[in-house]
mmCIF file of C-alpha atoms and ligand atoms in Angstrom:
data_model
loop_
_atom_site.group_PDB
_atom_site.id
_atom_site.type_symbol
_atom_site.label_atom_id
_atom_site.label_comp_id
_atom_site.label_asym_id
_atom_site.label_seq_id
_atom_site.Cartn_x
_atom_site.Cartn_y
_atom_site.Cartn_z
ATOM 1 C CA MET A 56 103.067 124.276 97.448
ATOM 2 C CA LEU A 57 100.998 121.242 96.431
ATOM 3 C CA ASP A 58 97.193 121.260 96.480
ATOM 4 C CA LEU A 59 95.900 120.238 99.930
ATOM 5 C CA LYS A 60 93.133 118.260 98.201
ATOM 6 C CA LEU A 61 95.752 115.704 97.167
ATOM 7 C CA TYR A 62 95.863 114.512 100.805
ATOM 8 C CA GLN A 63 92.077 114.358 101.199
ATOM 9 C CA SER A 64 90.851 110.929 102.310
ATOM 10 C CA PRO A 65 87.255 109.772 101.698
ATOM 11 C CA GLU A 66 87.110 108.716 105.375
ATOM 12 C CA ARG A 67 85.634 111.232 107.851
ATOM 13 C CA PRO A 68 87.225 111.571 111.308
ATOM 14 C CA THR A 69 85.246 110.107 114.198
ATOM 15 C CA TRP A 70 86.959 112.332 116.773
ATOM 16 C CA CYS A 71 84.870 114.350 119.245
ATOM 17 C CA PRO A 72 84.040 117.882 118.054
ATOM 18 C CA GLY A 73 86.827 120.187 119.242
ATOM 19 C CA CYS A 74 89.424 117.428 119.684
ATOM 20 C CA GLY A 75 92.982 118.635 119.165
ATOM 21 C CA ASP A 76 93.586 115.787 116.727
ATOM 22 C CA TYR A 77 91.817 117.783 113.989
ATOM 23 C CA GLY A 78 94.545 120.396 114.255
ATOM 24 C CA ILE A 79 97.317 117.798 114.007
ATOM 25 C CA LEU A 80 95.684 116.305 110.902
ATOM 26 C CA ALA A 81 95.378 119.734 109.262
ATOM 27 C CA ALA A 82 98.952 120.654 110.199
ATOM 28 C CA ALA A 83 100.418 117.380 108.886
ATOM 29 C CA LYS A 84 98.661 117.847 105.533
ATOM 30 C CA LYS A 85 99.786 121.441 105.215
ATOM 31 C CA ALA A 86 103.393 120.667 106.135
ATOM 32 C CA LEU A 87 103.641 117.943 103.462
ATOM 33 C CA ALA A 88 101.940 120.203 100.909
ATOM 34 C CA GLU A 89 104.350 123.046 101.687
ATOM 35 C CA LEU A 90 107.317 120.704 101.362
ATOM 36 C CA GLU A 91 105.839 119.427 98.072
ATOM 37 C CA ILE A 92 105.977 115.821 99.218
ATOM 38 C CA PRO A 93 103.236 114.064 97.224
ATOM 39 C CA PRO A 94 101.082 111.383 98.920
ATOM 40 C CA HIS A 95 102.930 108.462 97.303
ATOM 41 C CA ARG A 96 106.273 109.690 98.717
ATOM 42 C CA ALA A 97 105.011 109.801 102.340
ATOM 43 C CA LEU A 98 104.221 107.114 104.889
ATOM 44 C CA ILE A 99 102.419 107.640 108.191
ATOM 45 C CA VAL A 100 102.666 104.872 110.785
ATOM 46 C CA SER A 101 100.448 104.973 113.858
ATOM 47 C CA GLY A 102 99.737 102.908 116.957
ATOM 48 C CA ILE A 103 96.444 102.538 118.794
ATOM 49 C CA GLY A 104 94.428 105.383 120.243
ATOM 50 C CA CYS A 105 92.121 108.189 119.144
ATOM 51 C CA GLY A 106 94.834 110.038 117.262
ATOM 52 C CA SER A 107 96.282 106.860 115.790
ATOM 53 C CA LYS A 108 93.312 106.727 113.420
ATOM 54 C CA LEU A 109 94.959 109.599 111.556
ATOM 55 C CA PRO A 110 96.403 107.539 108.650
ATOM 56 C CA HIS A 111 92.813 106.698 107.658
ATOM 57 C CA TYR A 112 91.989 110.385 107.354
ATOM 58 C CA MET A 113 94.864 111.372 105.133
ATOM 59 C CA LYS A 114 95.617 110.126 101.645
ATOM 60 C CA VAL A 115 99.214 108.950 101.972
ATOM 61 C CA ASN A 116 100.725 105.509 102.491
ATOM 62 C CA GLY A 117 99.498 104.421 105.918
ATOM 63 C CA PHE A 118 100.136 101.669 108.434
ATOM 64 C CA HIS A 119 97.860 101.447 111.471
ATOM 65 C CA GLY A 120 100.033 99.374 113.767
ATOM 66 C CA ILE A 121 99.654 97.991 117.261
ATOM 67 C CA HIS A 122 99.870 99.818 120.564
ATOM 68 C CA GLY A 123 103.342 101.156 121.281
ATOM 69 C CA ARG A 124 105.030 99.668 118.220
ATOM 70 C CA ALA A 125 104.763 102.414 115.636
ATOM 71 C CA LEU A 126 108.442 103.427 115.918
ATOM 72 C CA PRO A 127 109.986 100.008 115.112
ATOM 73 C CA ILE A 128 107.552 99.559 112.221
ATOM 74 C CA ALA A 129 108.488 102.975 110.881
ATOM 75 C CA THR A 130 112.211 102.262 111.341
ATOM 76 C CA GLY A 131 111.841 99.072 109.286
ATOM 77 C CA ALA A 132 109.912 100.886 106.574
ATOM 78 C CA LYS A 133 112.560 103.606 106.434
ATOM 79 C CA LEU A 134 115.320 101.004 106.051
ATOM 80 C CA ALA A 135 113.366 99.347 103.235
ATOM 81 C CA ASN A 136 112.814 102.606 101.391
ATOM 82 C CA HIS A 137 114.806 105.493 102.795
ATOM 83 C CA GLU A 138 113.538 107.829 100.086
ATOM 84 C CA LEU A 139 110.076 107.909 101.692
ATOM 85 C CA ALA A 140 109.205 110.701 104.114
ATOM 86 C CA VAL A 141 108.256 108.616 107.155
ATOM 87 C CA LEU A 142 106.148 110.025 109.978
ATOM 88 C CA VAL A 143 104.920 108.371 113.156
ATOM 89 C CA VAL A 144 101.721 109.701 114.685
ATOM 90 C CA ALA A 145 100.782 108.270 118.076
ATOM 91 C CA GLY A 146 99.527 109.366 121.466
ATOM 92 C CA ASP A 147 101.336 109.889 124.763
ATOM 93 C CA GLY A 148 100.290 106.488 126.126
ATOM 94 C CA ASP A 149 101.485 104.834 122.940
ATOM 95 C CA SER A 150 104.746 106.765 122.628
ATOM 96 C CA TYR A 151 105.807 107.240 126.255
ATOM 97 C CA GLY A 152 104.099 104.281 127.986
ATOM 98 C CA ILE A 153 104.124 100.942 126.216
ATOM 99 C CA GLY A 154 106.349 102.372 123.457
ATOM 100 C CA GLY A 155 108.752 104.126 125.822
ATOM 101 C CA ASN A 156 111.518 101.623 125.208
ATOM 102 C CA HIS A 157 111.316 102.213 121.449
ATOM 103 C CA LEU A 158 111.514 105.952 122.050
ATOM 104 C CA LEU A 159 114.897 105.599 123.774
ATOM 105 C CA HIS A 160 116.315 103.549 120.918
ATOM 106 C CA ALA A 161 114.968 105.863 118.233
ATOM 107 C CA CYS A 162 116.722 108.736 120.008
ATOM 108 C CA ARG A 163 120.104 107.005 119.938
ATOM 109 C CA ARG A 164 119.758 105.393 116.474
ATOM 110 C CA ASN A 165 118.602 108.563 114.768
ATOM 111 C CA PRO A 166 116.409 107.125 111.984
ATOM 112 C CA ASP A 167 115.185 109.847 109.625
ATOM 113 C CA ILE A 168 111.637 109.761 111.014
ATOM 114 C CA THR A 169 109.373 112.530 112.283
ATOM 115 C CA HIS A 170 107.449 111.463 115.381
ATOM 116 C CA LEU A 171 104.345 113.501 116.219
ATOM 117 C CA VAL A 172 103.047 112.710 119.679
ATOM 118 C CA GLU A 173 99.420 113.667 120.269
ATOM 119 C CA ASP A 174 99.991 114.478 123.923
ATOM 120 C CA ASN A 175 96.597 114.948 125.593
ATOM 121 C CA ARG A 176 97.900 113.687 128.952
ATOM 122 C CA ILE A 177 95.133 111.096 129.232
ATOM 123 C CA TYR A 178 93.917 107.860 127.583
ATOM 124 C CA GLY A 179 90.990 109.135 125.500
ATOM 125 C CA LEU A 180 90.015 106.099 123.412
ATOM 126 C CA THR A 181 89.507 103.948 126.516
ATOM 127 C CA LYS A 182 87.510 106.707 128.221
ATOM 128 C CA GLY A 183 89.750 108.726 130.437
ATOM 129 C CA GLN A 184 92.395 106.843 132.414
ATOM 130 C CA TYR A 185 95.599 108.641 133.466
ATOM 131 C CA SER A 186 98.507 108.398 131.039
ATOM 132 C CA PRO A 187 102.323 108.626 131.345
ATOM 133 C CA THR A 188 102.213 112.424 130.999
ATOM 134 C CA SER A 189 99.383 112.980 133.510
ATOM 135 C CA GLU A 190 100.691 115.047 136.391
ATOM 136 C CA LEU A 191 101.056 113.794 139.950
ATOM 137 C CA GLY A 192 97.672 114.069 141.669
ATOM 138 C CA PHE A 193 95.673 114.080 138.399
ATOM 139 C CA ILE A 194 92.147 112.787 139.067
ATOM 140 C CA THR A 195 90.689 110.304 136.572
ATOM 141 C CA VAL A 196 88.480 107.200 136.634
ATOM 142 C CA THR A 197 91.564 105.105 137.426
ATOM 143 C CA SER A 198 92.964 107.592 139.940
ATOM 144 C CA PRO A 199 89.909 108.909 141.821
ATOM 145 C CA GLU A 200 92.130 110.223 144.612
ATOM 146 C CA GLY A 201 94.789 111.512 142.236
ATOM 147 C CA THR A 202 97.715 109.732 140.578
ATOM 148 C CA VAL A 203 100.594 108.741 142.806
ATOM 149 C CA GLU A 204 103.213 108.814 140.028
ATOM 150 C CA LEU A 205 105.263 111.644 138.566
ATOM 151 C CA GLY A 206 104.449 112.434 134.923
ATOM 152 C CA VAL A 207 107.032 111.628 132.254
ATOM 153 C CA ASN A 208 108.859 114.649 130.850
ATOM 154 C CA PRO A 209 109.246 113.433 127.245
ATOM 155 C CA LEU A 210 111.422 116.287 126.033
ATOM 156 C CA ALA A 211 113.939 115.891 128.845
ATOM 157 C CA VAL A 212 114.005 112.118 128.270
ATOM 158 C CA ALA A 213 114.572 112.534 124.528
ATOM 159 C CA ILE A 214 117.356 115.098 124.990
ATOM 160 C CA ALA A 215 119.067 112.871 127.562
ATOM 161 C CA ALA A 216 118.723 109.819 125.265
ATOM 162 C CA GLY A 217 120.465 111.561 122.357
ATOM 163 C CA ALA A 218 117.620 112.772 120.115
ATOM 164 C CA SER A 219 118.854 115.091 117.377
ATOM 165 C CA PHE A 220 115.648 117.170 117.081
ATOM 166 C CA VAL A 221 113.315 117.805 120.003
ATOM 167 C CA ALA A 222 110.357 120.163 119.796
ATOM 168 C CA ARG A 223 106.984 120.942 121.307
ATOM 169 C CA GLY A 224 103.976 122.259 119.380
ATOM 170 C CA TYR A 225 100.433 123.229 120.317
ATOM 171 C CA VAL A 226 97.325 122.724 118.200
ATOM 172 C CA GLY A 227 96.079 126.151 119.286
ATOM 173 C CA LYS A 228 99.027 127.650 117.345
ATOM 174 C CA LEU A 229 98.416 125.861 114.096
ATOM 175 C CA GLU A 230 100.710 127.743 111.714
ATOM 176 C CA HIS A 231 103.516 127.380 114.243
ATOM 177 C CA LEU A 232 102.813 123.628 114.388
ATOM 178 C CA VAL A 233 102.881 123.409 110.575
ATOM 179 C CA GLY A 234 106.313 125.024 110.671
ATOM 180 C CA LEU A 235 107.576 122.622 113.320
ATOM 181 C CA ILE A 236 106.364 119.574 111.374
ATOM 182 C CA ALA A 237 107.954 120.891 108.184
ATOM 183 C CA GLN A 238 111.253 121.464 110.009
ATOM 184 C CA GLY A 239 111.016 118.023 111.609
ATOM 185 C CA VAL A 240 110.509 116.364 108.216
ATOM 186 C CA GLN A 241 113.390 118.346 106.710
ATOM 187 C CA HIS A 242 115.658 117.479 109.628
ATOM 188 C CA LYS A 243 117.960 114.570 108.800
ATOM 189 C CA GLY A 244 117.365 112.211 111.694
ATOM 190 C CA TYR A 245 114.859 111.404 114.392
ATOM 191 C CA ALA A 246 112.603 114.362 115.155
ATOM 192 C CA LEU A 247 110.376 114.189 118.215
ATOM 193 C CA ILE A 248 107.569 116.741 118.214
ATOM 194 C CA ASP A 249 105.444 116.539 121.342
ATOM 195 C CA VAL A 250 102.130 118.225 120.479
ATOM 196 C CA LEU A 251 99.931 119.675 123.215
ATOM 197 C CA GLN A 252 96.550 118.312 122.138
ATOM 198 C CA PRO A 253 93.543 118.994 124.379
ATOM 199 C CA CYS A 254 91.190 116.056 124.882
ATOM 200 C CA VAL A 255 87.983 118.062 125.266
ATOM 201 C CA THR A 256 85.987 115.073 126.513
ATOM 202 C CA PHE A 257 88.110 113.587 129.297
ATOM 203 C CA ASN A 258 90.836 116.040 130.297
ATOM 204 C CA ARG A 259 89.251 119.011 132.076
ATOM 205 C CA VAL A 260 92.592 120.366 133.290
ATOM 206 C CA ASN A 261 94.817 120.682 130.219
ATOM 207 C CA THR A 262 92.262 122.589 128.132
ATOM 208 C CA TYR A 263 92.649 125.175 125.355
ATOM 209 C CA ASP A 264 92.229 127.908 128.002
ATOM 210 C CA PHE A 265 94.934 126.300 130.150
ATOM 211 C CA TYR A 266 97.430 126.331 127.265
ATOM 212 C CA ASN A 267 96.362 129.676 125.750
ATOM 213 C CA GLU A 268 97.227 131.387 129.019
ATOM 214 C CA ARG A 269 100.640 129.762 129.276
ATOM 215 C CA VAL A 270 102.336 128.920 125.967
ATOM 216 C CA TYR A 271 105.016 131.118 124.478
ATOM 217 C CA LYS A 272 107.287 130.628 121.464
ATOM 218 C CA LEU A 273 110.952 129.957 122.073
ATOM 219 C CA GLU A 274 111.942 131.633 118.818
ATOM 220 C CA GLU A 275 110.535 134.915 120.149
ATOM 221 C CA THR A 276 113.176 134.831 122.880
ATOM 222 C CA ASP A 277 116.985 134.692 122.629
ATOM 223 C CA TYR A 278 116.933 130.914 123.196
ATOM 224 C CA ASP A 279 119.616 128.887 121.328
ATOM 225 C CA PRO A 280 118.411 125.361 120.381
ATOM 226 C CA HIS A 281 121.962 124.064 119.833
ATOM 227 C CA ASP A 282 123.010 124.005 123.479
ATOM 228 C CA ARG A 283 122.137 120.565 124.860
ATOM 229 C CA LEU A 284 122.441 121.457 128.531
ATOM 230 C CA ALA A 285 120.313 124.572 128.077
ATOM 231 C CA ALA A 286 117.777 122.445 126.186
ATOM 232 C CA PHE A 287 117.553 120.011 129.068
ATOM 233 C CA GLN A 288 116.980 122.866 131.473
ATOM 234 C CA LYS A 289 114.377 124.434 129.201
ATOM 235 C CA ALA A 290 112.572 121.090 128.930
ATOM 236 C CA LEU A 291 111.979 121.228 132.697
ATOM 237 C CA GLU A 292 109.996 124.479 132.376
ATOM 238 C CA TRP A 293 106.302 123.692 132.880
ATOM 239 C CA ASP A 294 104.542 126.118 135.141
ATOM 240 C CA GLU A 295 102.945 129.503 134.617
ATOM 241 C CA ARG A 296 104.757 129.566 131.271
ATOM 242 C CA ILE A 297 105.059 126.663 128.852
ATOM 243 C CA PRO A 298 107.566 126.956 125.995
ATOM 244 C CA ILE A 299 106.806 125.699 122.474
ATOM 245 C CA GLY A 300 109.204 125.514 119.541
ATOM 246 C CA ILE A 301 112.490 123.723 118.878
ATOM 247 C CA PHE A 302 114.255 122.869 122.137
ATOM 248 C CA TYR A 303 117.236 121.089 120.640
ATOM 249 C CA GLN A 304 118.688 120.346 117.216
ATOM 250 C CA GLU A 305 122.004 118.903 116.100
ATOM 251 C CA GLU A 306 123.356 117.380 112.911
ATOM 252 C CA ARG A 307 124.705 113.857 112.948
ATOM 253 C CA PRO A 308 124.539 110.839 110.603
ATOM 254 C CA THR A 309 121.167 109.122 110.370
ATOM 255 C CA HIS A 310 120.565 105.449 111.075
ATOM 256 C CA GLU A 311 120.185 104.829 107.333
ATOM 257 C CA GLU A 312 123.430 106.607 106.471
ATOM 258 C CA ARG A 313 125.353 104.190 108.659
ATOM 259 C CA PHE A 314 124.365 101.192 106.488
ATOM 260 C CA PRO A 315 126.764 100.923 103.499
ATOM 261 C CA VAL A 316 124.253 98.814 101.532
ATOM 262 C CA LEU A 317 121.784 101.727 101.460
ATOM 263 C CA ARG A 318 124.287 103.927 99.627
ATOM 264 C CA GLU A 319 123.442 101.976 96.476
ATOM 265 C CA GLY A 320 119.818 103.116 96.694
ATOM 266 C CA PRO A 321 116.682 102.058 98.537
ATOM 267 C CA LEU A 322 116.501 98.347 99.342
ATOM 268 C CA VAL A 323 113.143 98.110 97.559
ATOM 269 C CA GLU A 324 114.916 99.022 94.309
ATOM 270 C CA GLN A 325 117.925 96.771 94.749
ATOM 271 C CA ILE A 326 118.227 93.240 93.409
ATOM 272 C CA LEU A 327 119.144 91.507 96.638
ATOM 273 C CA LYS A 328 119.362 87.974 95.279
ATOM 274 C CA PRO A 329 123.017 86.947 95.195
ATOM 275 C CA ALA A 330 124.453 86.187 91.762
ATOM 276 C CA SER A 331 124.356 82.441 91.040
ATOM 277 C CA GLU A 332 128.136 82.084 91.492
ATOM 278 C CA GLU A 333 127.982 83.749 94.926
ATOM 279 C CA PHE A 334 124.983 81.598 95.786
ATOM 280 C CA GLU A 335 126.905 78.414 94.967
ATOM 281 C CA GLN A 336 129.793 79.625 97.164
ATOM 282 C CA LEU A 337 127.411 80.295 100.043
ATOM 283 C CA LYS A 338 125.812 76.876 99.577
ATOM 284 C CA ALA A 339 129.204 75.183 99.593
ATOM 285 C CA GLU A 340 130.149 77.048 102.766
ATOM 286 C CA PHE A 341 126.955 76.648 104.784
ATOM 287 C CA VAL A 342 124.815 73.825 103.407
HETATM 288 FE FE1 LIG B 33 89.833 113.518 121.074
HETATM 289 FE FE2 LIG B 33 89.533 112.960 123.659
HETATM 290 FE FE3 LIG B 33 87.503 112.603 121.976
HETATM 291 FE FE4 LIG B 33 89.626 111.000 121.884
HETATM 292 S S1 LIG B 33 88.181 111.175 123.580
HETATM 293 S S2 LIG B 33 88.573 111.934 120.110
HETATM 294 S S3 LIG B 33 91.316 112.431 122.360
HETATM 295 S S4 LIG B 33 88.470 114.565 122.503
#
């Protein structure tokens, strides 16, 4: 295991005391350290939101993108250098609202990216509006009489869209979350890890107490994460008991593996300029 200090950034988090984002930051560092992926071999891409400040707080390659667009940026980075461990860290509004379209395409393309969703079921940075995962009837400043929309079920959506690794973690079970992130990074393909992350300032429903009373680990049951239909059914379970762990995993070629040009090595290390003879042929053909 590498020294955790390697990932220490000089920047101090500005999150509220008790925010679940601290746990996600600690878990991401520990997972990379355990996998012995040094900072220069990792890239974290984020969107906009409280949790999307994470790349500033961790010493790895970082790209703080725009709202909802972290996945396409990360996909491009992975195609440019597929030897990097690429992670996306973004909130539920970012990943399932404005970025929902990108989520569907990541699921079917299967880029080798680990997507951590800081799912606090509310918009925290903009002071407490309901988000795509807020439940029907959830009262916020923008829904004073309760939301009138069903919440998105991200795990069911991802399984239906063809994701090859679908999991849920909880910041109140930190070692378990470290394990999930490590398995997501090791998985060859797109790994969605929805992380239950209490927003202690604006969400007074989905609190640490709420989750502590309900979560249980799938691996402590006889659940088989290789059965897609069973995974879909399990993803619908959200009541007195809330499962965490790997819901679904399958092996299939990654997005990068389907590009013959990448078999010769990362694009960033290839000389892409055509040889002068080829260039003259292209000129004669097209110019
Ligand atoms: Fe965390 Fe909520 Fe504070 Fe944002 S507003 S830093 S999500 S506790």
